[in-house]
Short mmCIF file of C-alpha atoms in Angstrom, two decimals:
data_model
loop_
_atom_site.label_atom_id
_atom_site.label_comp_id
_atom_site.label_asym_id
_atom_site.label_seq_id
_atom_site.Cartn_x
_atom_site.Cartn_y
_atom_site.Cartn_z
CA MET A 714 0.00 0.01 0.00
CA LYS A 715 1.51 3.32 -1.08
CA ARG A 716 1.13 6.54 0.86
CA THR A 717 -0.08 9.67 -0.90
CA CYS A 718 2.10 12.13 1.02
CA LYS A 719 5.10 13.14 -1.13
CA MET A 720 7.44 13.32 1.87
CA HIS A 721 6.55 9.79 2.98
CA ASP A 722 6.78 8.46 -0.61
CA LYS A 723 10.49 9.17 -0.55
CA ILE A 724 10.99 7.26 2.70
CA VAL A 725 8.10 4.83 3.00
CA GLY A 726 6.97 2.24 0.48
CA ASP A 727 4.78 -0.06 2.50
CA ARG A 728 2.83 -0.18 5.74
CA LYS A 729 5.44 -2.24 7.64
CA THR A 730 8.18 0.32 6.97
CA SER A 731 5.93 3.23 7.87
CA SER A 732 5.09 1.72 11.27
CA ARG A 733 8.80 1.32 12.01
CA ILE A 734 9.45 4.94 11.04
CA SER A 735 6.55 6.17 13.19
CA LYS A 736 7.95 4.26 16.17
CA VAL A 737 11.33 5.93 15.68
CA PHE A 738 9.75 9.40 15.45
CA THR A 739 7.58 8.68 18.51
CA MET A 740 10.59 7.50 20.52
CA ALA A 741 12.54 10.57 19.46
CA LYS A 742 9.65 12.82 20.54
CA TYR A 743 9.56 11.26 24.02
CA ASP A 744 13.33 11.36 24.29
CA SER A 745 13.59 15.05 23.41
CA ASP A 746 13.43 16.09 27.08
CA ASP A 747 16.83 14.47 27.63
CA GLU A 748 18.65 16.94 25.38
CA ASP A 749 20.70 18.33 28.27
CA ASP A 750 21.89 14.78 29.05
CA LYS A 751 23.38 14.32 25.58
CA LEU A 752 27.10 14.55 25.18
CA ASP A 753 28.68 15.79 21.96
CA VAL A 754 31.43 13.27 21.29
CA ASP A 755 31.78 14.05 17.58
CA ASP A 756 34.03 17.00 18.31
CA ASP A 757 36.26 15.01 20.69
CA THR A 758 39.81 15.14 19.34
CA SER A 759 40.99 12.28 21.55
CA LEU A 760 38.90 9.77 19.56
CA THR A 761 41.02 7.56 17.35
CA LYS A 762 40.26 4.65 15.07
CA ASP A 763 41.25 2.34 17.92
CA SER A 764 38.58 3.64 20.27
CA LYS A 765 34.82 3.59 20.28
CA VAL A 766 32.32 5.52 22.36
CA VAL A 767 29.86 3.12 23.97
CA LYS A 768 26.72 3.81 25.97
CA PHE A 769 25.30 1.29 28.40
CA SER A 770 23.10 1.07 31.47
CA THR A 771 24.03 -0.56 34.73
CA THR A 772 22.74 -0.69 38.28
CA SER A 773 26.14 -0.34 39.95
CA MET A 774 29.34 1.65 39.54
CA ARG A 775 31.56 -1.28 40.61
CA ALA A 776 34.75 -1.65 38.59
CA ASP A 777 33.97 -5.25 37.58
CA VAL A 778 30.49 -4.31 36.34
CA ILE A 779 31.85 -1.35 34.33
CA LEU A 780 34.47 -3.59 32.69
CA LYS A 781 31.90 -6.29 31.92
CA SER A 782 29.54 -3.83 30.25
CA GLY A 783 32.16 -1.58 28.67
CA LEU A 784 34.39 -4.27 27.16
CA GLY A 785 31.84 -7.03 26.75
CA ILE A 786 33.96 -9.48 28.77
CA ALA A 787 32.41 -12.25 30.86
CA ARG A 788 32.39 -11.60 34.58
CA ASN A 789 34.43 -14.72 35.36
CA LYS A 790 37.22 -13.49 33.03
CA ILE A 791 37.25 -10.18 34.89
CA GLU A 792 37.39 -12.04 38.20
CA GLN A 793 40.33 -14.09 36.94
CA SER A 794 42.14 -10.90 35.82
CA PHE A 795 41.47 -9.37 39.24
CA TYR A 796 43.07 -12.32 41.06
CA GLU A 797 46.06 -12.10 38.71
CA SER A 798 46.37 -8.35 39.58
CA LYS A 799 45.76 -7.32 35.97
CA ILE A 800 43.12 -4.63 36.65
CA ARG A 801 44.09 -1.00 37.27
CA ILE A 802 42.07 2.16 37.92
CA ASN A 803 43.93 5.31 36.92
CA GLY A 804 47.20 3.32 36.97
CA LYS A 805 46.73 1.97 40.50
CA LYS A 806 46.23 -1.72 41.21
CA LEU A 807 42.62 -2.57 42.07
CA ALA A 808 42.38 -3.61 45.73
CA LYS A 809 38.69 -4.70 45.64
CA LYS A 810 36.48 -5.75 42.74
CA SER A 811 33.75 -3.62 44.28
CA ALA A 812 35.78 -0.39 44.04
CA THR A 813 33.63 2.50 42.82
CA VAL A 814 34.37 4.02 39.42
CA ARG A 815 33.80 7.76 38.91
CA SER A 816 33.52 10.00 35.88
CA GLY A 817 36.92 10.51 34.25
CA ASP A 818 38.38 7.25 35.58
CA GLU A 819 40.37 4.94 33.31
CA VAL A 820 39.88 1.26 34.07
CA ASP A 821 42.51 -1.00 32.47
CA VAL A 822 42.75 -4.77 32.02
CA ILE A 823 46.31 -5.85 31.24
CA LYS A 824 46.43 -8.34 28.39
CA MET A 825 50.17 -8.97 28.08
CA VAL A 826 53.65 -7.48 28.06
CA SER A 827 54.66 -6.30 24.59
CA PRO A 828 56.82 -8.93 22.87
CA ASN A 829 58.82 -6.16 21.12
CA ASN A 830 59.50 -4.03 24.21
CA PRO A 831 59.16 -5.32 27.80
CA GLU A 832 58.67 -1.72 28.99
CA HIS A 833 55.26 -1.59 27.26
CA LEU A 834 51.93 -3.35 27.90
CA TYR A 835 48.94 -4.27 25.76
CA ILE A 836 45.76 -3.40 27.64
CA SER A 837 42.02 -2.99 27.20
CA ARG A 838 40.75 0.30 28.62
CA VAL A 839 37.37 1.77 29.52
CA GLU A 840 37.44 5.52 30.13
CA VAL A 841 34.24 6.76 31.81
CA ILE A 842 33.13 9.98 30.10
CA ASN A 843 29.69 10.68 31.53
CA ILE A 844 27.43 9.23 34.24
CA VAL A 845 23.69 10.00 34.28
CA PRO A 846 21.62 8.58 37.14
CA LYS A 847 18.17 7.44 36.02
CA GLU A 848 15.19 6.16 38.04
CA GLU A 849 16.12 2.48 38.08
CA ASN A 850 19.64 2.41 36.64
CA ILE A 851 22.67 4.48 35.67
CA ALA A 852 23.36 5.49 32.06
CA ILE A 853 27.08 5.54 31.30
CA THR A 854 28.95 6.92 28.31
CA ALA A 855 32.46 5.52 28.01
CA ARG A 856 35.33 5.35 25.55
CA ARG A 857 36.47 1.79 24.90
CA PHE A 858 39.94 0.75 23.74
CA LYS A 859 39.99 -2.99 23.02
CA ASN A 860 43.72 -3.12 22.24
CA LEU A 861 45.96 -0.28 23.43
CA LEU A 862 49.77 -0.17 23.75
CA ILE A 863 51.01 1.87 26.73
CA GLU A 864 54.17 2.29 28.77
CA ASN A 865 54.34 0.15 31.90
CA TYR A 866 52.88 1.84 34.99
CA ASP A 867 55.19 4.07 37.05
CA GLU A 868 53.59 3.12 40.33
CA ASP A 869 53.66 -0.64 40.98
CA PRO A 870 54.65 -1.71 37.43
CA TYR A 871 53.25 -4.94 36.00
CA LYS A 872 55.90 -7.64 35.80
CA GLY A 873 54.03 -10.37 33.90
CA GLY A 874 56.25 -12.96 32.23
CA SER A 875 56.07 -16.74 32.31
CA ASN A 876 56.25 -17.01 36.13
CA GLU A 877 53.01 -15.15 36.85
CA ASN A 878 51.77 -17.79 39.28
CA ASP A 879 54.73 -17.43 41.66
CA SER A 880 53.61 -15.99 44.98
#
């Protein structure tokens, strides 16, 4: 069934498509009151091809929950990394999985020591950009780096190597 409106003829060809478009417009209308919550990340010069801005909702600001949602890693993998002392917040070793993450924090998961230079590490990083409390949850905007090469940490550097299980 074709619409008679010229504007819709360009966009809509059948009834199924038009209902999808109306839902999008309706959702946008109801969402317009959140304009002050929006963050303009298009002008951010620190964005590179290696990073991606992600938005997700969570009920807690725990470091393990932020990593799970931000990186898409299973919670048991994060727990394993925690027990191997591979998680850092702002360069400091994470003492408790339940540590609270704040806006501007950088949460790192160490993947490995660089094979080319032992002074560098490959990490995954979630940098919290914005936190918006909602009624039942917390909306978070974060920058995700899945594979980032950095210098080893100044404070409490990661040693890694083949003898990681030595205590």
